[in-house]
Amino acid sequence: KIISIDITEGCHDPDVDEWLEKYEEKDRIDLRVGNSHEMEPVPLSMLFVDGDHSYNGIKKDIYQHWDSLNGPCLAHDYTDPTCKGLTKFINEWIEEGYAEKIEQVGTLIALKKLKDYEINK
């Protein structure tokens, strides 16, 4: 199952909307409107973060979902000069030992989870 959370209703790209309508396994896709920082954590086999690119925005997304993650985390716009807060947080997350870099292609970074954050300590 794929869960996608967006703060606004509808896709911003008509080509994606058309593709989704034709996708033969579209019943596997759960499109939600809301704030990902407020979503109830669910078990995740992968986390892809491409929302609020500010330092606090990426921090909230990671903190909210990290302990539910059992697989890689991908973050878009890492090292993009216009997303310095995102890059700073990811670098700190790695330095603090929560993740290690698997690979980076362009501005997409894949991280391996090393330990839980344990937000409810």
GROMACS .gro file of N, CA and C in nm:
model
  363
    1LYS      N    1   0.084  -0.118   0.000
    1LYS     CA    2   0.000   0.000   0.000
    1LYS      C    3   0.089   0.124   0.000
    2ILE      N    4   0.048   0.223  -0.076
    2ILE     CA    5   0.119   0.349  -0.084
    2ILE      C    6   0.031   0.457  -0.024
    3ILE      N    7   0.083   0.526   0.077
    3ILE     CA    8   0.011   0.637   0.139
    3ILE      C    9   0.080   0.765   0.097
    4SER      N   10   0.004   0.856   0.038
    4SER     CA   11   0.057   0.986  -0.003
    4SER      C   12  -0.022   1.093   0.070
    5ILE      N   13   0.050   1.183   0.135
    5ILE     CA   14  -0.014   1.290   0.211
    5ILE      C   15   0.027   1.423   0.149
    6ASP      N   16  -0.071   1.504   0.117
    6ASP     CA   17  -0.043   1.637   0.065
    6ASP      C   18  -0.130   1.736   0.141
    7ILE      N   19  -0.077   1.852   0.163
    7ILE     CA   20  -0.148   1.955   0.239
    7ILE      C   21  -0.266   2.012   0.161
    8THR      N   22  -0.263   1.998   0.027
    8THR     CA   23  -0.372   2.050  -0.057
    8THR      C   24  -0.441   1.938  -0.132
    9GLU      N   25  -0.565   1.959  -0.165
    9GLU     CA   26  -0.646   1.862  -0.240
    9GLU      C   27  -0.599   1.856  -0.385
   10GLY      N   28  -0.593   1.736  -0.440
   10GLY     CA   29  -0.564   1.719  -0.582
   10GLY      C   30  -0.418   1.728  -0.618
   11CYS      N   31  -0.387   1.670  -0.730
   11CYS     CA   32  -0.250   1.671  -0.782
   11CYS      C   33  -0.229   1.799  -0.860
   12HIS      N   34  -0.107   1.846  -0.862
   12HIS     CA   35  -0.074   1.970  -0.931
   12HIS      C   36  -0.029   1.944  -1.074
   13ASP      N   37  -0.033   1.821  -1.117
   13ASP     CA   38   0.014   1.784  -1.251
   13ASP      C   39  -0.092   1.699  -1.320
   14PRO      N   40  -0.155   1.752  -1.426
   14PRO     CA   41  -0.261   1.675  -1.495
   14PRO      C   42  -0.211   1.541  -1.550
   15ASP      N   43  -0.084   1.532  -1.588
   15ASP     CA   44  -0.030   1.406  -1.639
   15ASP      C   45  -0.030   1.299  -1.530
   16VAL      N   46  -0.001   1.340  -1.406
   16VAL     CA   47  -0.003   1.244  -1.295
   16VAL      C   48  -0.145   1.199  -1.267
   17ASP      N   49  -0.240   1.293  -1.268
   17ASP     CA   50  -0.381   1.257  -1.248
   17ASP      C   51  -0.425   1.156  -1.352
   18GLU      N   52  -0.389   1.179  -1.476
   18GLU     CA   53  -0.426   1.088  -1.585
   18GLU      C   54  -0.361   0.951  -1.565
   19TRP      N   55  -0.235   0.949  -1.527
   19TRP     CA   56  -0.165   0.823  -1.503
   19TRP      C   57  -0.231   0.746  -1.389
   20LEU      N   58  -0.266   0.816  -1.281
   20LEU     CA   59  -0.329   0.750  -1.167
   20LEU      C   60  -0.463   0.687  -1.205
   21GLU      N   61  -0.539   0.754  -1.289
   21GLU     CA   62  -0.668   0.700  -1.331
   21GLU      C   63  -0.651   0.569  -1.409
   22LYS      N   64  -0.544   0.559  -1.487
   22LYS     CA   65  -0.520   0.441  -1.569
   22LYS      C   66  -0.441   0.332  -1.497
   23TYR      N   67  -0.379   0.365  -1.384
   23TYR     CA   68  -0.293   0.271  -1.312
   23TYR      C   69  -0.374   0.150  -1.267
   24GLU      N   70  -0.335   0.032  -1.312
   24GLU     CA   71  -0.415  -0.088  -1.285
   24GLU      C   72  -0.419  -0.128  -1.138
   25GLU      N   73  -0.326  -0.079  -1.058
   25GLU     CA   74  -0.327  -0.111  -0.915
   25GLU      C   75  -0.356   0.013  -0.831
   26LYS      N   76  -0.439   0.103  -0.884
   26LYS     CA   77  -0.465   0.229  -0.814
   26LYS      C   78  -0.533   0.208  -0.679
   27ASP      N   79  -0.592   0.092  -0.656
   27ASP     CA   80  -0.653   0.065  -0.526
   27ASP      C   81  -0.547   0.051  -0.416
   28ARG      N   82  -0.421   0.035  -0.453
   28ARG     CA   83  -0.311   0.029  -0.356
   28ARG      C   84  -0.268   0.167  -0.308
   29ILE      N   85  -0.315   0.273  -0.377
   29ILE     CA   86  -0.272   0.408  -0.347
   29ILE      C   87  -0.378   0.478  -0.261
   30ASP      N   88  -0.335   0.526  -0.147
   30ASP     CA   89  -0.421   0.597  -0.052
   30ASP      C   90  -0.377   0.743  -0.050
   31LEU      N   91  -0.449   0.827  -0.125
   31LEU     CA   92  -0.418   0.970  -0.132
   31LEU      C   93  -0.492   1.041  -0.020
   32ARG      N   94  -0.417   1.109   0.066
   32ARG     CA   95  -0.476   1.179   0.180
   32ARG      C   96  -0.445   1.327   0.173
   33VAL      N   97  -0.537   1.406   0.222
   33VAL     CA   98  -0.516   1.550   0.234
   33VAL      C   99  -0.500   1.579   0.382
   34GLY      N  100  -0.392   1.642   0.417
   34GLY     CA  101  -0.369   1.675   0.557
   34GLY      C  102  -0.225   1.714   0.581
   35ASN      N  103  -0.194   1.732   0.706
   35ASN     CA  104  -0.060   1.769   0.748
   35ASN      C  105   0.013   1.643   0.792
   36SER      N  106   0.120   1.608   0.726
   36SER     CA  107   0.193   1.485   0.758
   36SER      C  108   0.250   1.488   0.900
   37HIS      N  109   0.268   1.607   0.955
   37HIS     CA  110   0.319   1.619   1.092
   37HIS      C  111   0.215   1.573   1.194
   38GLU      N  112   0.089   1.571   1.151
   38GLU     CA  113  -0.020   1.535   1.241
   38GLU      C  114  -0.075   1.396   1.215
   39MET      N  115  -0.025   1.328   1.113
   39MET     CA  116  -0.075   1.194   1.078
   39MET      C  117  -0.036   1.093   1.186
   40GLU      N  118  -0.129   1.008   1.218
   40GLU     CA  119  -0.101   0.900   1.313
   40GLU      C  120   0.006   0.810   1.251
   41PRO      N  121   0.116   0.783   1.321
   41PRO     CA  122   0.220   0.696   1.266
   41PRO      C  123   0.166   0.556   1.236
   42VAL      N  124   0.205   0.503   1.123
   42VAL     CA  125   0.171   0.366   1.082
   42VAL      C  126   0.300   0.297   1.040
   43PRO      N  127   0.306   0.165   1.046
   43PRO     CA  128   0.429   0.096   1.001
   43PRO      C  129   0.460   0.132   0.855
   44LEU      N  130   0.585   0.166   0.830
   44LEU     CA  131   0.628   0.207   0.696
   44LEU      C  132   0.746   0.122   0.651
   45SER      N  133   0.741   0.076   0.527
   45SER     CA  134   0.856   0.003   0.471
   45SER      C  135   0.949   0.099   0.397
   46MET      N  136   0.901   0.220   0.369
   46MET     CA  137   0.983   0.324   0.310
   46MET      C  138   0.918   0.459   0.339
   47LEU      N  139   1.000   0.560   0.361
   47LEU     CA  140   0.951   0.696   0.382
   47LEU      C  141   1.015   0.784   0.277
   48PHE      N  142   0.932   0.857   0.202
   48PHE     CA  143   0.981   0.952   0.102
   48PHE      C  144   0.933   1.090   0.145
   49VAL      N  145   1.027   1.178   0.174
   49VAL     CA  146   0.995   1.311   0.224
   49VAL      C  147   1.025   1.413   0.116
   50ASP      N  148   0.921   1.486   0.075
   50ASP     CA  149   0.936   1.591  -0.026
   50ASP      C  150   0.826   1.695  -0.003
   51GLY      N  151   0.821   1.747   0.119
   51GLY     CA  152   0.716   1.842   0.153
   51GLY      C  153   0.774   1.974   0.194
   52ASP      N  154   0.761   2.005   0.320
   52ASP     CA  155   0.813   2.129   0.377
   52ASP      C  156   0.965   2.117   0.383
   53HIS      N  157   1.034   2.198   0.306
   53HIS     CA  158   1.180   2.187   0.293
   53HIS      C  159   1.256   2.272   0.394
   54SER      N  160   1.186   2.334   0.488
   54SER     CA  161   1.254   2.412   0.590
   54SER      C  162   1.317   2.318   0.692
   55TYR      N  163   1.407   2.370   0.773
   55TYR     CA  164   1.471   2.290   0.878
   55TYR      C  165   1.365   2.229   0.970
   56ASN      N  166   1.274   2.313   1.020
   56ASN     CA  167   1.172   2.263   1.111
   56ASN      C  168   1.072   2.171   1.042
   57GLY      N  169   1.045   2.195   0.914
   57GLY     CA  170   0.951   2.110   0.840
   57GLY      C  171   1.003   1.968   0.823
   58ILE      N  172   1.126   1.952   0.776
   58ILE     CA  173   1.184   1.818   0.759
   58ILE      C  174   1.201   1.750   0.895
   59LYS      N  175   1.237   1.829   0.995
   59LYS     CA  176   1.253   1.776   1.131
   59LYS      C  177   1.121   1.718   1.182
   60LYS      N  178   1.011   1.789   1.163
   60LYS     CA  179   0.881   1.740   1.207
   60LYS      C  180   0.842   1.612   1.133
   61ASP      N  181   0.864   1.608   1.000
   61ASP     CA  182   0.831   1.487   0.923
   61ASP      C  183   0.912   1.368   0.972
   62ILE      N  184   1.041   1.387   0.988
   62ILE     CA  185   1.128   1.277   1.032
   62ILE      C  186   1.091   1.232   1.173
   63TYR      N  187   1.077   1.327   1.264
   63TYR     CA  188   1.041   1.292   1.402
   63TYR      C  189   0.908   1.217   1.408
   64GLN      N  190   0.811   1.260   1.329
   64GLN     CA  191   0.677   1.200   1.332
   64GLN      C  192   0.677   1.055   1.284
   65HIS      N  193   0.760   1.021   1.186
   65HIS     CA  194   0.748   0.892   1.120
   65HIS      C  195   0.869   0.799   1.137
   66TRP      N  196   0.979   0.849   1.192
   66TRP     CA  197   1.103   0.772   1.196
   66TRP      C  198   1.090   0.640   1.271
   67ASP      N  199   1.029   0.643   1.388
   67ASP     CA  200   1.022   0.521   1.469
   67ASP      C  201   0.932   0.415   1.407
   68SER      N  202   0.844   0.454   1.314
   68SER     CA  203   0.754   0.360   1.246
   68SER      C  204   0.818   0.302   1.119
   69LEU      N  205   0.937   0.350   1.087
   69LEU     CA  206   1.004   0.313   0.962
   69LEU      C  207   1.085   0.185   0.978
   70ASN      N  208   1.064   0.093   0.884
   70ASN     CA  209   1.139  -0.032   0.878
   70ASN      C  210   1.191  -0.047   0.735
   71GLY      N  211   1.278   0.042   0.695
   71GLY     CA  212   1.330   0.043   0.558
   71GLY      C  213   1.397   0.176   0.532
   72PRO      N  214   1.423   0.208   0.406
   72PRO     CA  215   1.496   0.330   0.374
   72PRO      C  216   1.410   0.455   0.384
   73CYS      N  217   1.478   0.566   0.397
   73CYS     CA  218   1.415   0.698   0.393
   73CYS      C  219   1.477   0.773   0.276
   74LEU      N  220   1.394   0.829   0.192
   74LEU     CA  221   1.441   0.912   0.082
   74LEU      C  222   1.398   1.054   0.106
   75ALA      N  223   1.487   1.147   0.081
   75ALA     CA  224   1.456   1.289   0.096
   75ALA      C  225   1.495   1.361  -0.032
   76HIS      N  226   1.401   1.438  -0.085
   76HIS     CA  227   1.425   1.511  -0.209
   76HIS      C  228   1.474   1.652  -0.179
   77ASP      N  229   1.556   1.703  -0.266
   77ASP     CA  230   1.613   1.837  -0.262
   77ASP      C  231   1.727   1.854  -0.162
   78TYR      N  232   1.786   1.740  -0.120
   78TYR     CA  233   1.905   1.743  -0.036
   78TYR      C  234   2.019   1.804  -0.116
   79THR      N  235   2.090   1.895  -0.060
   79THR     CA  236   2.201   1.973  -0.118
   79THR      C  237   2.155   2.076  -0.221
   80ASP      N  238   2.025   2.091  -0.242
   80ASP     CA  239   1.975   2.198  -0.329
   80ASP      C  240   2.005   2.330  -0.256
   81PRO      N  241   2.070   2.425  -0.322
   81PRO     CA  242   2.108   2.550  -0.254
   81PRO      C  243   1.989   2.629  -0.200
   82THR      N  244   1.870   2.605  -0.251
   82THR     CA  245   1.751   2.675  -0.202
   82THR      C  246   1.686   2.602  -0.083
   83CYS      N  247   1.741   2.488  -0.043
   83CYS     CA  248   1.684   2.407   0.066
   83CYS      C  249   1.788   2.381   0.174
   84LYS      N  250   1.852   2.486   0.219
   84LYS     CA  251   1.962   2.472   0.315
   84LYS      C  252   1.916   2.412   0.448
   85GLY      N  253   1.795   2.441   0.492
   85GLY     CA  254   1.745   2.385   0.617
   85GLY      C  255   1.729   2.235   0.610
   86LEU      N  256   1.678   2.186   0.499
   86LEU     CA  257   1.664   2.042   0.478
   86LEU      C  258   1.800   1.974   0.481
   87THR      N  259   1.894   2.029   0.408
   87THR     CA  260   2.029   1.972   0.402
   87THR      C  261   2.094   1.973   0.541
   88LYS      N  262   2.078   2.084   0.614
   88LYS     CA  263   2.136   2.094   0.748
   88LYS      C  264   2.079   1.986   0.840
   89PHE      N  265   1.946   1.967   0.837
   89PHE     CA  266   1.886   1.867   0.926
   89PHE      C  267   1.932   1.726   0.889
   90ILE      N  268   1.932   1.692   0.762
   90ILE     CA  269   1.975   1.557   0.719
   90ILE      C  270   2.120   1.534   0.763
   91ASN      N  271   2.206   1.632   0.745
   91ASN     CA  272   2.346   1.617   0.787
   91ASN      C  273   2.356   1.593   0.938
   92GLU      N  274   2.280   1.667   1.016
   92GLU     CA  275   2.279   1.648   1.161
   92GLU      C  276   2.226   1.509   1.198
   93TRP      N  277   2.121   1.465   1.130
   93TRP     CA  278   2.061   1.334   1.155
   93TRP      C  279   2.163   1.222   1.134
   94ILE      N  280   2.241   1.237   1.029
   94ILE     CA  281   2.347   1.140   1.000
   94ILE      C  282   2.457   1.150   1.106
   95GLU      N  283   2.501   1.271   1.137
   95GLU     CA  284   2.608   1.291   1.237
   95GLU      C  285   2.568   1.239   1.375
   96GLU      N  286   2.439   1.248   1.409
   96GLU     CA  287   2.391   1.201   1.539
   96GLU      C  288   2.370   1.049   1.542
   97GLY      N  289   2.395   0.983   1.429
   97GLY     CA  290   2.391   0.837   1.426
   97GLY      C  291   2.255   0.774   1.404
   98TYR      N  292   2.157   0.851   1.361
   98TYR     CA  293   2.024   0.795   1.335
   98TYR      C  294   2.016   0.730   1.198
   99ALA      N  295   2.101   0.773   1.107
   99ALA     CA  296   2.097   0.722   0.970
   99ALA      C  297   2.235   0.728   0.908
  100GLU      N  298   2.249   0.651   0.801
  100GLU     CA  299   2.370   0.664   0.719
  100GLU      C  300   2.326   0.676   0.574
  101LYS      N  301   2.408   0.746   0.500
  101LYS     CA  302   2.380   0.767   0.358
  101LYS      C  303   2.401   0.637   0.282
  102ILE      N  304   2.299   0.596   0.208
  102ILE     CA  305   2.312   0.480   0.119
  102ILE      C  306   2.365   0.527  -0.016
  103GLU      N  307   2.297   0.629  -0.069
  103GLU     CA  308   2.334   0.679  -0.201
  103GLU      C  309   2.269   0.814  -0.222
  104GLN      N  310   2.332   0.894  -0.307
  104GLN     CA  311   2.273   1.021  -0.348
  104GLN      C  312   2.280   1.030  -0.499
  105VAL      N  313   2.167   1.061  -0.561
  105VAL     CA  314   2.159   1.083  -0.705
  105VAL      C  315   2.097   1.220  -0.724
  106GLY      N  316   2.174   1.313  -0.777
  106GLY     CA  317   2.126   1.450  -0.788
  106GLY      C  318   2.097   1.502  -0.648
  107THR      N  319   1.975   1.550  -0.628
  107THR     CA  320   1.938   1.601  -0.496
  107THR      C  321   1.850   1.502  -0.418
  108LEU      N  322   1.845   1.378  -0.462
  108LEU     CA  323   1.770   1.274  -0.392
  108LEU      C  324   1.868   1.190  -0.311
  109ILE      N  325   1.847   1.185  -0.179
  109ILE     CA  326   1.934   1.106  -0.093
  109ILE      C  327   1.855   0.990  -0.034
  110ALA      N  328   1.919   0.874  -0.030
  110ALA     CA  329   1.861   0.756   0.034
  110ALA      C  330   1.937   0.730   0.162
  111LEU      N  331   1.863   0.713   0.271
  111LEU     CA  332   1.922   0.691   0.403
  111LEU      C  333   1.883   0.555   0.457
  112LYS      N  334   1.976   0.493   0.526
  112LYS     CA  335   1.949   0.369   0.599
  112LYS      C  336   1.926   0.407   0.745
  113LYS      N  337   1.816   0.360   0.802
  113LYS     CA  338   1.787   0.386   0.942
  113LYS      C  339   1.879   0.302   1.029
  114LEU      N  340   1.943   0.366   1.126
  114LEU     CA  341   2.034   0.295   1.216
  114LEU      C  342   1.973   0.273   1.354
  115LYS      N  343   1.890   0.366   1.398
  115LYS     CA  344   1.827   0.352   1.530
  115LYS      C  345   1.702   0.438   1.535
  116ASP      N  346   1.614   0.404   1.631
  116ASP     CA  347   1.492   0.482   1.653
  116ASP      C  348   1.527   0.615   1.716
  117TYR      N  349   1.438   0.709   1.699
  117TYR     CA  350   1.451   0.838   1.764
  117TYR      C  351   1.391   0.833   1.904
  118GLU      N  352   1.293   0.749   1.922
  118GLU     CA  353   1.224   0.732   2.050
  118GLU      C  354   1.170   0.866   2.099
  119ILE      N  355   1.080   0.921   2.019
  119ILE     CA  356   1.022   1.052   2.047
  119ILE      C  357   0.949   1.056   2.182
  120ASN      N  358   0.899   0.942   2.227
  120ASN     CA  359   0.823   0.939   2.352
  120ASN      C  360   0.908   0.893   2.470
  121LYS      N  361   1.034   0.931   2.475
  121LYS     CA  362   1.123   0.888   2.583
  121LYS      C  363   1.072   0.936   2.718
   0.00000   0.00000   0.00000
